[in-house]
Steps between C-alpha positions, in 0.01 A plus 500: 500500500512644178302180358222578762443853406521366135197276572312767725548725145359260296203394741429909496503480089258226560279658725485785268458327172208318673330829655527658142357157333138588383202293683391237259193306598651164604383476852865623570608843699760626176540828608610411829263755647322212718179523291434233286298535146415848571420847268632848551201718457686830367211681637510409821857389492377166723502154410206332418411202402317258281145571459548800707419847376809684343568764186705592258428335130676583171405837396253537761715589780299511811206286319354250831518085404626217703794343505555188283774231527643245249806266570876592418343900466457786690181629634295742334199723559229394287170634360372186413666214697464189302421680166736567200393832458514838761259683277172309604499623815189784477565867523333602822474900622793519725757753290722199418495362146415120610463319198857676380380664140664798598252679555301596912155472549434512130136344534406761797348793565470750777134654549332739707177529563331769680189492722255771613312505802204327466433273194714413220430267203838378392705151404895366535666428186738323589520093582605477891721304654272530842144590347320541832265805551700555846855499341392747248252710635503424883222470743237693261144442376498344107248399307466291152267414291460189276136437437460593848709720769730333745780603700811373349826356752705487133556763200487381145657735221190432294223695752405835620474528858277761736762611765376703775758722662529650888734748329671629248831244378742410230562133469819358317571182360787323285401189373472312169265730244210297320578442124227399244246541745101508279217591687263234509123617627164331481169573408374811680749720770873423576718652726855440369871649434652704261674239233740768423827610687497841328208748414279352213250669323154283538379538128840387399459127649269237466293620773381846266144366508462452903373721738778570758409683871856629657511702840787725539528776779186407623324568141340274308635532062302298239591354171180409303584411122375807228461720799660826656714316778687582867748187417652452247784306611607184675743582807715223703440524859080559481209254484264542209078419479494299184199387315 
């Protein structure tokens, strides 16, 4: 008897020892959990598996990757399955710090942009993730001009835009800002962006000898070079008469 219940103790150990083993990826269940190869999300706190969705990376914490396997280890959660190096995966707008610098959203911004009822002559600085006139503006009338008006289905950080509005609304955005953006107009009238993320003063860039047309609050403001002038700065978030 006391042989038996020696056995039954050491079968227990064993049982134990194998529950407590970590999972390696071997095709093998090594935890003893009846799962074989999987990850513990520490999110989630569910196994997942390889390929599949998970988080949790270094520093990052709750950073999202997939899970990634290699022989005789455990599996991991993964940025950049296949790759040597978490890092290059691209910082997107989602309050997580994806390419794990240590540092959240660093290449975002959050804008506003306010329209009156009625017609407003304005542009997006910012580079969209989904660019389409109905994501960002809704069902609304827009109008652009390059050489000759249209009615654009996409926004480009590089144009001014007519938006006619039912009413009265603040839209908000958080996407990736534009960086060295340089407006780039041909011969005669363009309708195009500000370059700038902050308020610029027009004779202090390369534009000083343009004429610039702005309409803001339902006014139109001039800047005509050596002349008393309405505008006299660049502003993110309005479209600007160039020529």
């Amino acid at each position: 008897m006391a042989a038996k219940l020696a056995l039954v103790g050491i079968l227990i150990l064993l049982g134990s020892a194998a529950i407590a083993a970590p999972e390696l990826c071997n095709s093998v269940d090594d935890d003893g959990d009846g799962l074989i190869d999987e990850y513990d999300d520490p999110i989630s706190g569910n196994p997942v598996y390889v390929g599949q969705a998970c988080n949790g990376i270094g520093e990052c914490g709750n950073t999202p990757g997939f899970v990634e396997c290699f022989d005789t280890s455990t599996a991991s959660c993964d940025t950049n399955p296949g790759g040597s190096n978490d890092q290059s995966i691209t910082e997107i707008c989602n309050g997580l710090d994806d390419n794990c610098n240590s540092q959240t959203d660093e290449a975002c911004l959050n804008f506003s942009l306010h329209l009156r009822k009625g017609w407003n002559l304005v542009s997006i600085p910012l580079n969209m993730t989904n660019s389409s006139v109905k994501n960002i503006f809704g069902n609304i009338t827009i109008y652009s001009y390059n050489n000759s008006w249209s009615m654009p289905k996409y926004i480009s950080p590089k144009l001014g835009y007519w938006v006619r509005a039912d009413k009265s609304a603040n839209i908000t955005l958080f996407e990736k800002k534009i960086k060295g953006q340089s407006i780039a107009h041909a011969n005669g009238w363009s309708l195009v962006s500000s370059p700038f993320l902050e308020e610029t003063y027009i004779n202090n860039t390369a534009l000083k000898n343009s004429t610039v047309f702005a309409f803001v609050n339902s006014s139109w403001l001039n800047y005509i070079p050596n002349k008393i002038n309405t505008l006299k700065k660049f502003m993110p978030g309005y479209g600007y008469w160039i020529r």
